[in-house]
Coordinates of N, CA and C and ligand atoms in Angstrom, one line a residue:
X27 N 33.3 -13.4 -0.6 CA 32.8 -12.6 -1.7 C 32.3 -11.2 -1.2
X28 N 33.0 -9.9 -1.5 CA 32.1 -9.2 -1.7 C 31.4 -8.1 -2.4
X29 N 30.9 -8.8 -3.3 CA 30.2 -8.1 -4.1 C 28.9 -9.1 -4.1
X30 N 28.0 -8.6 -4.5 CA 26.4 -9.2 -4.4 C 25.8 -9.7 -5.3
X31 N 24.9 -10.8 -5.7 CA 24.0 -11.1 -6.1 C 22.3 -10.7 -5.9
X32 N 21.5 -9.9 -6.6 CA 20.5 -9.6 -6.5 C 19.6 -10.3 -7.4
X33 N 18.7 -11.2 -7.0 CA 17.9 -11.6 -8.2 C 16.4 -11.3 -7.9
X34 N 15.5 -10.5 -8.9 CA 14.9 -9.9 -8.6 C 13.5 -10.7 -9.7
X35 N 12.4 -11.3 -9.0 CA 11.2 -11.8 -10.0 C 9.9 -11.3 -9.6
X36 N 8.8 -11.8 -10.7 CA 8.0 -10.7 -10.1 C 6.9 -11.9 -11.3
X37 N 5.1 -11.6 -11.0 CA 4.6 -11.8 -12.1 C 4.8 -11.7 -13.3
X38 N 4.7 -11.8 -14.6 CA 4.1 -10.9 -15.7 C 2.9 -10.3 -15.5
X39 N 3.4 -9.0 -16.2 CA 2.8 -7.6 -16.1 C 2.8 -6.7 -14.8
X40 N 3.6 -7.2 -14.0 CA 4.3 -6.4 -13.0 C 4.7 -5.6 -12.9
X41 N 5.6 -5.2 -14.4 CA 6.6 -3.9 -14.6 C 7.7 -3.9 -13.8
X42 N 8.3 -5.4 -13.8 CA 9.3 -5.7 -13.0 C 11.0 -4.6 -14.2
X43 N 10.5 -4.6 -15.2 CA 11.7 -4.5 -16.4 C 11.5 -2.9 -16.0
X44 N 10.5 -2.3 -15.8 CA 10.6 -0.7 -15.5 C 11.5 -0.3 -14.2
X45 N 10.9 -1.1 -13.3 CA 11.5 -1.1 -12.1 C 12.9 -1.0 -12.0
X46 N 13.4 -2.2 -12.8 CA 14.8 -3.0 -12.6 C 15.7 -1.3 -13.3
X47 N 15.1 -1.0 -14.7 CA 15.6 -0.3 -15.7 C 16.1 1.3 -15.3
X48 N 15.0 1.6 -14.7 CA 14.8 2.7 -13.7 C 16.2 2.7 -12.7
X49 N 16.1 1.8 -11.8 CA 16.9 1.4 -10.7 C 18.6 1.7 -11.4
X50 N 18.3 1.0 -12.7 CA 20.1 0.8 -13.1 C 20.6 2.2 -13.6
X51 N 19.6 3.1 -14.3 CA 20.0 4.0 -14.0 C 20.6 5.4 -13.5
X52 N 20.2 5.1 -12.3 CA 20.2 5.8 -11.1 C 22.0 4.7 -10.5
X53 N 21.7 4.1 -10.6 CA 23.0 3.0 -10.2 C 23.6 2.3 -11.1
X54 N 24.5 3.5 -12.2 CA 25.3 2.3 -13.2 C 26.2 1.6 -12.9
X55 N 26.8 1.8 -11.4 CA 27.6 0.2 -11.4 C 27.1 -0.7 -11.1
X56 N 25.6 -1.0 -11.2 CA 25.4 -2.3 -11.0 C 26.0 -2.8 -12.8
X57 N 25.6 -4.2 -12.5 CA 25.5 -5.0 -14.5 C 24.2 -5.7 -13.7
X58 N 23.6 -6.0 -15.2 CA 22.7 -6.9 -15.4 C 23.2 -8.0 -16.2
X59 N 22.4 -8.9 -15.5 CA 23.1 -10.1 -16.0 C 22.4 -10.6 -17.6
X60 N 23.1 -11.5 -18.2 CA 22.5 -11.9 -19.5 C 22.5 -13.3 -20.0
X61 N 21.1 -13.3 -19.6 CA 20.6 -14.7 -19.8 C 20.9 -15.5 -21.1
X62 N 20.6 -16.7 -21.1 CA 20.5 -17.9 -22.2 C 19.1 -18.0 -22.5
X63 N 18.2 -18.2 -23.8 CA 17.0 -18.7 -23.4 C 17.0 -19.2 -25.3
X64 N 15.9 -20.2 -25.3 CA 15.4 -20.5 -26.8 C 14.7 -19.7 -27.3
X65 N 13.9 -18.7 -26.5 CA 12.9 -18.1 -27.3 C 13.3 -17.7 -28.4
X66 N 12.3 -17.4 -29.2 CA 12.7 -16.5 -30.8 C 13.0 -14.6 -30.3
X67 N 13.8 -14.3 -30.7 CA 14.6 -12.8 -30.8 C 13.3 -12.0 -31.2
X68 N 12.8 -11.2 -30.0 CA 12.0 -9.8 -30.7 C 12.3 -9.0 -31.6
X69 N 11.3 -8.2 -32.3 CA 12.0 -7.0 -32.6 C 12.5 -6.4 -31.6
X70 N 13.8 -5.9 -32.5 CA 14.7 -4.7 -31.2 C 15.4 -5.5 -30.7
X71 N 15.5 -6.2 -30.5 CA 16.2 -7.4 -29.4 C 17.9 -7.7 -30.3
X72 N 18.6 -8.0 -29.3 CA 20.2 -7.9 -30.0 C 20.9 -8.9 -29.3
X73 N 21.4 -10.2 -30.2 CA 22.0 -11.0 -29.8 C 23.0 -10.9 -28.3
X74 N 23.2 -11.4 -27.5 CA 24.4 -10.9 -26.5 C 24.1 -9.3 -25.8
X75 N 23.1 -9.1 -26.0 CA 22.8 -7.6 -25.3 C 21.5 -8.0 -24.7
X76 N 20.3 -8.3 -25.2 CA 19.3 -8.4 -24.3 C 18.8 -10.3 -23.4
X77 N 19.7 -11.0 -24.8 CA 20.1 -12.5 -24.2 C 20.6 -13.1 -24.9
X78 N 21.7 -14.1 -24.1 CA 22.3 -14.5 -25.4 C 21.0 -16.3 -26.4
X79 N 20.6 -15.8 -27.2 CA 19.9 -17.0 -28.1 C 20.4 -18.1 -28.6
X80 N 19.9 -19.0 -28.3 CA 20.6 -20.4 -28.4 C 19.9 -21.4 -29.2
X81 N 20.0 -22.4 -29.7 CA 19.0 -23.3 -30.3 C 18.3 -24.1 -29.1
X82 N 17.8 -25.1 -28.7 CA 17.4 -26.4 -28.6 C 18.3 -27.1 -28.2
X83 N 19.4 -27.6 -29.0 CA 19.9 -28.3 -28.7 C 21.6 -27.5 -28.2
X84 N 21.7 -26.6 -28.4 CA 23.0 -25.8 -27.4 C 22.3 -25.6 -26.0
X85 N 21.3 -25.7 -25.9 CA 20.3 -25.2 -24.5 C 20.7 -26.4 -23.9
X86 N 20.4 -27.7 -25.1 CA 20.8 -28.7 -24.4 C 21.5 -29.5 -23.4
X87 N 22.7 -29.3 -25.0 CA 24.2 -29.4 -24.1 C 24.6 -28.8 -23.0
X88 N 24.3 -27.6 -23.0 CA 24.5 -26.6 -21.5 C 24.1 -27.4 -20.7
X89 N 23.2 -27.7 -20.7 CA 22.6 -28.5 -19.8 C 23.2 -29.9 -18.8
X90 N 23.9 -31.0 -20.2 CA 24.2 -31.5 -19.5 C 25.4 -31.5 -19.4
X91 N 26.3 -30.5 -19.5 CA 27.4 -30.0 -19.2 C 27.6 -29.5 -18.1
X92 N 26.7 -29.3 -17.6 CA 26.8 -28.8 -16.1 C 26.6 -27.3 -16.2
X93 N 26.8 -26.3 -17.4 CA 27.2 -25.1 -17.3 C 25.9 -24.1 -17.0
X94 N 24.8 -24.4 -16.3 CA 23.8 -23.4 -15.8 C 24.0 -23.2 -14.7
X95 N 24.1 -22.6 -13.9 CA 23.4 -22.3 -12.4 C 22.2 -22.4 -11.9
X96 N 21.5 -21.9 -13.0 CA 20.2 -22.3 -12.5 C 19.7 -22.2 -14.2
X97 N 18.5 -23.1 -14.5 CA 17.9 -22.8 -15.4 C 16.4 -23.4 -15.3
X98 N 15.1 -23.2 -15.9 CA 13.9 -23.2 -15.9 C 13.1 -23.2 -17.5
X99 N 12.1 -23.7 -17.1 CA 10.9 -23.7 -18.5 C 10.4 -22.7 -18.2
X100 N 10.2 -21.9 -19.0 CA 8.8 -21.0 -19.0 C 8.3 -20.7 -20.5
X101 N 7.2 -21.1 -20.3 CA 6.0 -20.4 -20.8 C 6.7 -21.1 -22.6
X102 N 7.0 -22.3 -22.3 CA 7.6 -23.1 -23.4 C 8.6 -22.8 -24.2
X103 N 9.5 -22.0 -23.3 CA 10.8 -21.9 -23.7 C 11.8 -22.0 -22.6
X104 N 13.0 -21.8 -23.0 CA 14.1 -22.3 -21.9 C 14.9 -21.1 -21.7
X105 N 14.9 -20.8 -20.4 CA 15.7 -19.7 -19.6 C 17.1 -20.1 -18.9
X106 N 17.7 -19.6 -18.9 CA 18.9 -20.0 -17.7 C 20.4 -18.9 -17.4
X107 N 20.9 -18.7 -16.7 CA 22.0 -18.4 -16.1 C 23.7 -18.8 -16.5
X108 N 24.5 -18.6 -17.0 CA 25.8 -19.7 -17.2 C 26.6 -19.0 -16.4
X109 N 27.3 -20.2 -15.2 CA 27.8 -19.9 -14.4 C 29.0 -19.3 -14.6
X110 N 29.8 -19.6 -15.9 CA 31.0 -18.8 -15.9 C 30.5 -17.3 -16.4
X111 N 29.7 -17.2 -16.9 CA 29.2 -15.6 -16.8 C 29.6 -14.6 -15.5
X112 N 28.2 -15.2 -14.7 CA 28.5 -14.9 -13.5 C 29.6 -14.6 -12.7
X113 N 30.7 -15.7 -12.2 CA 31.7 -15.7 -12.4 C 32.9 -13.9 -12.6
X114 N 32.5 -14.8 -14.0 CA 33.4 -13.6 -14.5 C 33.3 -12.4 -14.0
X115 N 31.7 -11.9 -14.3 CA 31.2 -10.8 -13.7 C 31.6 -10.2 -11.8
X116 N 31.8 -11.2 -11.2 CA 32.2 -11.1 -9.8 C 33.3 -10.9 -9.7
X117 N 34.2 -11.2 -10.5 CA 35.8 -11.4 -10.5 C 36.0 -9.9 -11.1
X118 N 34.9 -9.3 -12.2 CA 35.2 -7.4 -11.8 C 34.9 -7.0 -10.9
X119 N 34.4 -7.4 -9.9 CA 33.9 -6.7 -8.9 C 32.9 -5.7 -8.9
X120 N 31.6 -6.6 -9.8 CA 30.6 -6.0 -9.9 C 29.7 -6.9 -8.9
X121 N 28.6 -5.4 -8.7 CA 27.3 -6.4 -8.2 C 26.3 -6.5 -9.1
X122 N 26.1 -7.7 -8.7 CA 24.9 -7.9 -10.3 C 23.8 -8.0 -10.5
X123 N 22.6 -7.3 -10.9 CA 21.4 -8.4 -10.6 C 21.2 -9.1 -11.9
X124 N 20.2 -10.2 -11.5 CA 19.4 -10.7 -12.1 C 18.1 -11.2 -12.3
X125 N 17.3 -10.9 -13.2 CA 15.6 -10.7 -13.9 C 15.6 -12.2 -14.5
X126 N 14.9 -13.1 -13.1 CA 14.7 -14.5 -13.8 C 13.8 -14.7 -12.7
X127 N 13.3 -15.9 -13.2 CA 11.8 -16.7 -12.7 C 12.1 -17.0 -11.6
X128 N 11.0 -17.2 -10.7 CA 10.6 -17.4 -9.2 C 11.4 -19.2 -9.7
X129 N 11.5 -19.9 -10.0 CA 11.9 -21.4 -10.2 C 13.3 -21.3 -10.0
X130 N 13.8 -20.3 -11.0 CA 15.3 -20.7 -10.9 C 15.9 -19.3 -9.7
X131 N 15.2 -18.6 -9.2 CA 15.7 -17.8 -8.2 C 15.6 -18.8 -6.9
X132 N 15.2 -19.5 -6.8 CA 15.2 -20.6 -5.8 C 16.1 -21.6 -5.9
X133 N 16.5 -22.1 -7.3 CA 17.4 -22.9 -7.6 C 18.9 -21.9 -7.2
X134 N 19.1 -20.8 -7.7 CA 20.1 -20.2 -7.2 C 20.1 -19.9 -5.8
X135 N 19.2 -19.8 -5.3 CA 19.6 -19.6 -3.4 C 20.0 -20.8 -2.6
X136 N 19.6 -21.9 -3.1 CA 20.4 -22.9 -3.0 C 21.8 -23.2 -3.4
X137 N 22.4 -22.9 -4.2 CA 23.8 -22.8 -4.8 C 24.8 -22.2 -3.7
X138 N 23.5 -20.6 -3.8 CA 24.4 -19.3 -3.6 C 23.3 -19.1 -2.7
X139 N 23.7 -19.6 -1.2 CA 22.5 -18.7 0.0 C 23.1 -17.1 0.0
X140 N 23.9 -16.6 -0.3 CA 24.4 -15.5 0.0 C 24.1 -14.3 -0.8
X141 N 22.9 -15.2 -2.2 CA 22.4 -14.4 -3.1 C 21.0 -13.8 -2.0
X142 N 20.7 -12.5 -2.5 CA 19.0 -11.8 -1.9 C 18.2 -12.2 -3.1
X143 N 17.0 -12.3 -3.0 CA 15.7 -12.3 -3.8 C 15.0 -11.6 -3.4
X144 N 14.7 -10.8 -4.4 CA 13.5 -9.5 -4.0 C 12.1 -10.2 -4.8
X145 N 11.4 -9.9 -4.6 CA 9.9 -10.0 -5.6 C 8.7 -9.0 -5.7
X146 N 8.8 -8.7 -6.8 CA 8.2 -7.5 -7.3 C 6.6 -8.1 -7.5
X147 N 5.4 -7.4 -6.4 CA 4.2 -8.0 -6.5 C 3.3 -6.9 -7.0
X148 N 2.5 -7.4 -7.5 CA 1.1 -6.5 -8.2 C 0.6 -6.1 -7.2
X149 N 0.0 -5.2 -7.1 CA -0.8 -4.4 -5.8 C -1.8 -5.4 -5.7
X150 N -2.2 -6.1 -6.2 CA -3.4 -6.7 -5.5 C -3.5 -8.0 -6.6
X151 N -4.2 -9.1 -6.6 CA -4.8 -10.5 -8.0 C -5.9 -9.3 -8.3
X152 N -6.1 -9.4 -8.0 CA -7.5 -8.0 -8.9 C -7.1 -7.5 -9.8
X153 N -6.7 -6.4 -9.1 CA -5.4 -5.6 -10.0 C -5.0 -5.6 -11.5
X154 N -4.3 -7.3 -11.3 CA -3.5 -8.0 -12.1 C -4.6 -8.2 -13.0
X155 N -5.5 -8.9 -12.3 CA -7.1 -9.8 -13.4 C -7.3 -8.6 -14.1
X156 N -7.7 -7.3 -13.5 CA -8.5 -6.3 -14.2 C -7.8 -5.9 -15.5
X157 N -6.5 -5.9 -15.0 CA -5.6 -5.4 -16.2 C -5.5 -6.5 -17.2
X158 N -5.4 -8.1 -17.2 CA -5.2 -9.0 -17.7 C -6.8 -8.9 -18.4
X159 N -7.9 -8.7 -18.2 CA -9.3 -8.7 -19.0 C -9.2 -7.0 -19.8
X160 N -8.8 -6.0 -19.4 CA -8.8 -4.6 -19.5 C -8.0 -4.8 -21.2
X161 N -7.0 -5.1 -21.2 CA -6.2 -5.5 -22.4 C -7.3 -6.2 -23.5
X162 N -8.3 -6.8 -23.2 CA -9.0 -7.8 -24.2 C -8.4 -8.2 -25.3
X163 N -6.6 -9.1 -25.2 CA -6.3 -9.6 -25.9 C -6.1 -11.4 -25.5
X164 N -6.6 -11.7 -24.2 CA -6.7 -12.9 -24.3 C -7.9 -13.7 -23.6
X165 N -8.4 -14.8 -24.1 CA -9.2 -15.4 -24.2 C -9.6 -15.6 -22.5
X166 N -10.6 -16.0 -22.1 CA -11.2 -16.8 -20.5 C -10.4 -17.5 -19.9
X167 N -9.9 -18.8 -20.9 CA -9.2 -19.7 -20.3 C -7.4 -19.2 -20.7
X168 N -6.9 -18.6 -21.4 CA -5.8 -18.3 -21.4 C -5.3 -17.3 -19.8
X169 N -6.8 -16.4 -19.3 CA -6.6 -15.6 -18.4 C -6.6 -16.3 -17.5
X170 N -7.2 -17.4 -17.2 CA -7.4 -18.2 -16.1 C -5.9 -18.8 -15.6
X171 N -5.7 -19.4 -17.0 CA -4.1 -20.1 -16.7 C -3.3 -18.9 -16.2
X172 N -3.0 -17.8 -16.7 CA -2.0 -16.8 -16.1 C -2.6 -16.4 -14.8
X173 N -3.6 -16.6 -14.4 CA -3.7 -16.2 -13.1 C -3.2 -17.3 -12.1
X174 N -3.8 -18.7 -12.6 CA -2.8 -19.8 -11.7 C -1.6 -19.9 -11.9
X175 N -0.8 -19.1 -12.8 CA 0.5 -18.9 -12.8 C 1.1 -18.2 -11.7
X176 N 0.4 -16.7 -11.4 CA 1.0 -15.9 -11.2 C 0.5 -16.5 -9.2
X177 N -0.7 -17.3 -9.1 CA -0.9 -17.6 -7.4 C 0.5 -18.9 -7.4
X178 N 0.5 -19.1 -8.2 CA 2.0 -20.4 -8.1 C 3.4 -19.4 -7.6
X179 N 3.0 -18.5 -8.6 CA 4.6 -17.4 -7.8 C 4.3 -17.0 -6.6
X180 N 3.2 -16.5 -6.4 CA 3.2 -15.9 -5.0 C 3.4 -16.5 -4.0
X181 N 3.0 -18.0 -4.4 CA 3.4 -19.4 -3.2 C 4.9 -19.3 -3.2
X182 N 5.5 -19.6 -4.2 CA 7.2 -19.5 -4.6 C 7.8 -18.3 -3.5
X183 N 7.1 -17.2 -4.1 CA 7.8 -15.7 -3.3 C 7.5 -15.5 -1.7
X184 N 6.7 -17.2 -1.1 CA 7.2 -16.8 0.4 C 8.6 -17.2 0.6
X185 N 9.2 -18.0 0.1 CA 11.0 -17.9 0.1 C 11.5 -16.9 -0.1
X186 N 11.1 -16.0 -0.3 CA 12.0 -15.0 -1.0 C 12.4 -14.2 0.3
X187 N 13.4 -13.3 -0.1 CA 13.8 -12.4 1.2 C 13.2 -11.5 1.2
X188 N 12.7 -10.9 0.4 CA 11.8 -9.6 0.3 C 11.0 -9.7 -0.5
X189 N 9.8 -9.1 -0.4 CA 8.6 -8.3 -1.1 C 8.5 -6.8 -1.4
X190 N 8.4 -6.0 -3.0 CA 8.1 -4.9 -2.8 C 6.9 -5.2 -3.6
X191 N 6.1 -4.4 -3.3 CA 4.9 -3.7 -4.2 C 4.8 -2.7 -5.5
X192 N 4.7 -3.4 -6.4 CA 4.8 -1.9 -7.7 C 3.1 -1.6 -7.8
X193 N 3.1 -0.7 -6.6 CA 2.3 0.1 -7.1 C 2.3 1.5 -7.7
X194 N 3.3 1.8 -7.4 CA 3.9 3.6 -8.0 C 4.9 3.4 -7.8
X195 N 5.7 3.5 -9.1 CA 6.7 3.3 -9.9 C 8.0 3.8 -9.3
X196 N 7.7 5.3 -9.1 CA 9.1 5.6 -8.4 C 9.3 5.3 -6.4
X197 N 8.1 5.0 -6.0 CA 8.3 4.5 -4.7 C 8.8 2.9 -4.7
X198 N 8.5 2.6 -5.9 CA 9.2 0.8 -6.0 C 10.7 1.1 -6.3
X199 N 10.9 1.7 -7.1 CA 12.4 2.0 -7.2 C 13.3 2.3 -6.1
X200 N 12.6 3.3 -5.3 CA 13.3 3.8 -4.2 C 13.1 2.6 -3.2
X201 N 11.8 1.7 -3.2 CA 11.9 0.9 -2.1 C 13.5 -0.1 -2.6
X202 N 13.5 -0.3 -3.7 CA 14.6 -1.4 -4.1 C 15.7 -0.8 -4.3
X203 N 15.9 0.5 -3.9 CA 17.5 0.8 -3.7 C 17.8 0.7 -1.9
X204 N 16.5 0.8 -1.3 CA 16.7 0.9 0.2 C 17.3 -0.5 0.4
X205 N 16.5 -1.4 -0.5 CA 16.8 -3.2 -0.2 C 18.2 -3.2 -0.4
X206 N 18.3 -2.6 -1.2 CA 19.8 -3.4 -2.1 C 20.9 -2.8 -1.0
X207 N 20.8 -0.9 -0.8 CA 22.2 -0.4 0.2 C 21.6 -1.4 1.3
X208 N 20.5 -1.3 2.0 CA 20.5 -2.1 3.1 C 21.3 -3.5 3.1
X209 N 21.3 -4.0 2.0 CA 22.2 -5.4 2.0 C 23.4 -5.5 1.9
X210 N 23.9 -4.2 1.1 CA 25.3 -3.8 1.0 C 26.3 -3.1 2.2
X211 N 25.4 -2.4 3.1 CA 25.7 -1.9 4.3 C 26.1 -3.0 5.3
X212 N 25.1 -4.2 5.0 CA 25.2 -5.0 6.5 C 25.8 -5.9 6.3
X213 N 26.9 -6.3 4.9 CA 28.0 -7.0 4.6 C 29.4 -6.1 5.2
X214 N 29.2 -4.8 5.4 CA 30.6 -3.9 5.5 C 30.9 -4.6 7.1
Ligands
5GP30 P1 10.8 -12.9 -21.5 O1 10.7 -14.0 -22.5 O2 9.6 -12.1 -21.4 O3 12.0 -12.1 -21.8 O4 11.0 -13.5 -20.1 C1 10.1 -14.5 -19.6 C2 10.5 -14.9 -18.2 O5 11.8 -15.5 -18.2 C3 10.6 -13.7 -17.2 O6 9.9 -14.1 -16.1 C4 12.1 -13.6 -16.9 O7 12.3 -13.2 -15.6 C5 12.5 -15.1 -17.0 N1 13.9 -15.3 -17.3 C6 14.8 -14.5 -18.0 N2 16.0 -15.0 -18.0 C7 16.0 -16.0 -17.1 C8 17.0 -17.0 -16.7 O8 18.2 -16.9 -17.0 N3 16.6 -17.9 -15.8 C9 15.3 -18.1 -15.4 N4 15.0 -19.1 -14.6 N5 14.3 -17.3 -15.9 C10 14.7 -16.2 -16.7

């Protein structure tokens, strides 16, 4: 294969979606990949464009149909990958990334070792806390739980191949194009 897999995760409130968005930009042949999940459809949000939306029970079947590559719970909904997506996507001879959880970026590097994992970290747990109380939209113990969420990823993201820091936006960008040619380079 060569064309790449980039899967790229990060806390919430990271600004991993600035990063990534930024990045594609600057680089439109990459594709972004397009997930499956249960959640309910935001505003703005567009069937098959920002994911494709599924019920419960199509989540299901996928499921045990074999057809995820990787999939995960979060935050009480269901995320995942479909392999013939993917697939497809490689067979244009694109490089792709993908914006999924530290769970199933791990689940995919097992499949696919030949995928990179980047992880987009908050400059500091402080940081993150200050900003998560600064907002004063959620409760003591709601902050508490997101913060043991986000020390569970950071445990997760010593597997990862890389670490960047968002702490200034366009130096994270640029750090994650250095990642990506650098990966691309040392396949030629
Ligand atoms: P959101 O609901 O805010 O769009 O996404 C919530 C979380 O789900 C984010 O951390 C995002 O990276 C993750 N996510 C999105 N798509 C996938 C996927 O296909 N698989 C997995 N494992 N996580 C995903």
């Amino acid at each position: 294969m060569d064309k790449k897999l980039f899967v790229i995760s990060g806390s919430s409130g990271v600004g991993k979606g600035t990063v990534i968005s930024n990045f594609l930009k600057r680089n439109p042949d990459f594709m972004l990949s397009i997930s499956c999940t249960t959640r309910k459809m935001r505003v703005g949000e567009v069937d098959g464009v920002n994911y494709f939306f599924l019920t419960q029970e199509d989540f299901t079947t996928c499921i045990e149909n074999n057809k995820f590559l990787e999939w995960a719970e979060f935050a009480g909904n269901y995320y995942g990958t479909k392999k013939k997506y993917i697939f497809e996507c490689l067979e244009k001879g694109k490089n792709i990334i993908l914006e999924i959880d530290t769970k199933g970026a791990l689940q995919l590097k097992e499949k696919m070792p030949e995928a990179v994992l980047i992880f987009i970290c908050p400059p500091s747990l402080e940081v993150l806390e200050n900003r998560l109380r600064g907002r004063k939209t959620e409760d003591e113990n709601t902050i508490k739980k997101r913060l043991d969420e986000v020390r569970e990823e950071l445990k997760r993201a010593e597997n990862f191949d890389y670490k960047l820091v968002n702490d200034d936006l366009d130096t994270a960008v640029i750090r994650l194009e250095e990642i990506i040619k650098g990966e691309l380079n040392a396949q030629r």
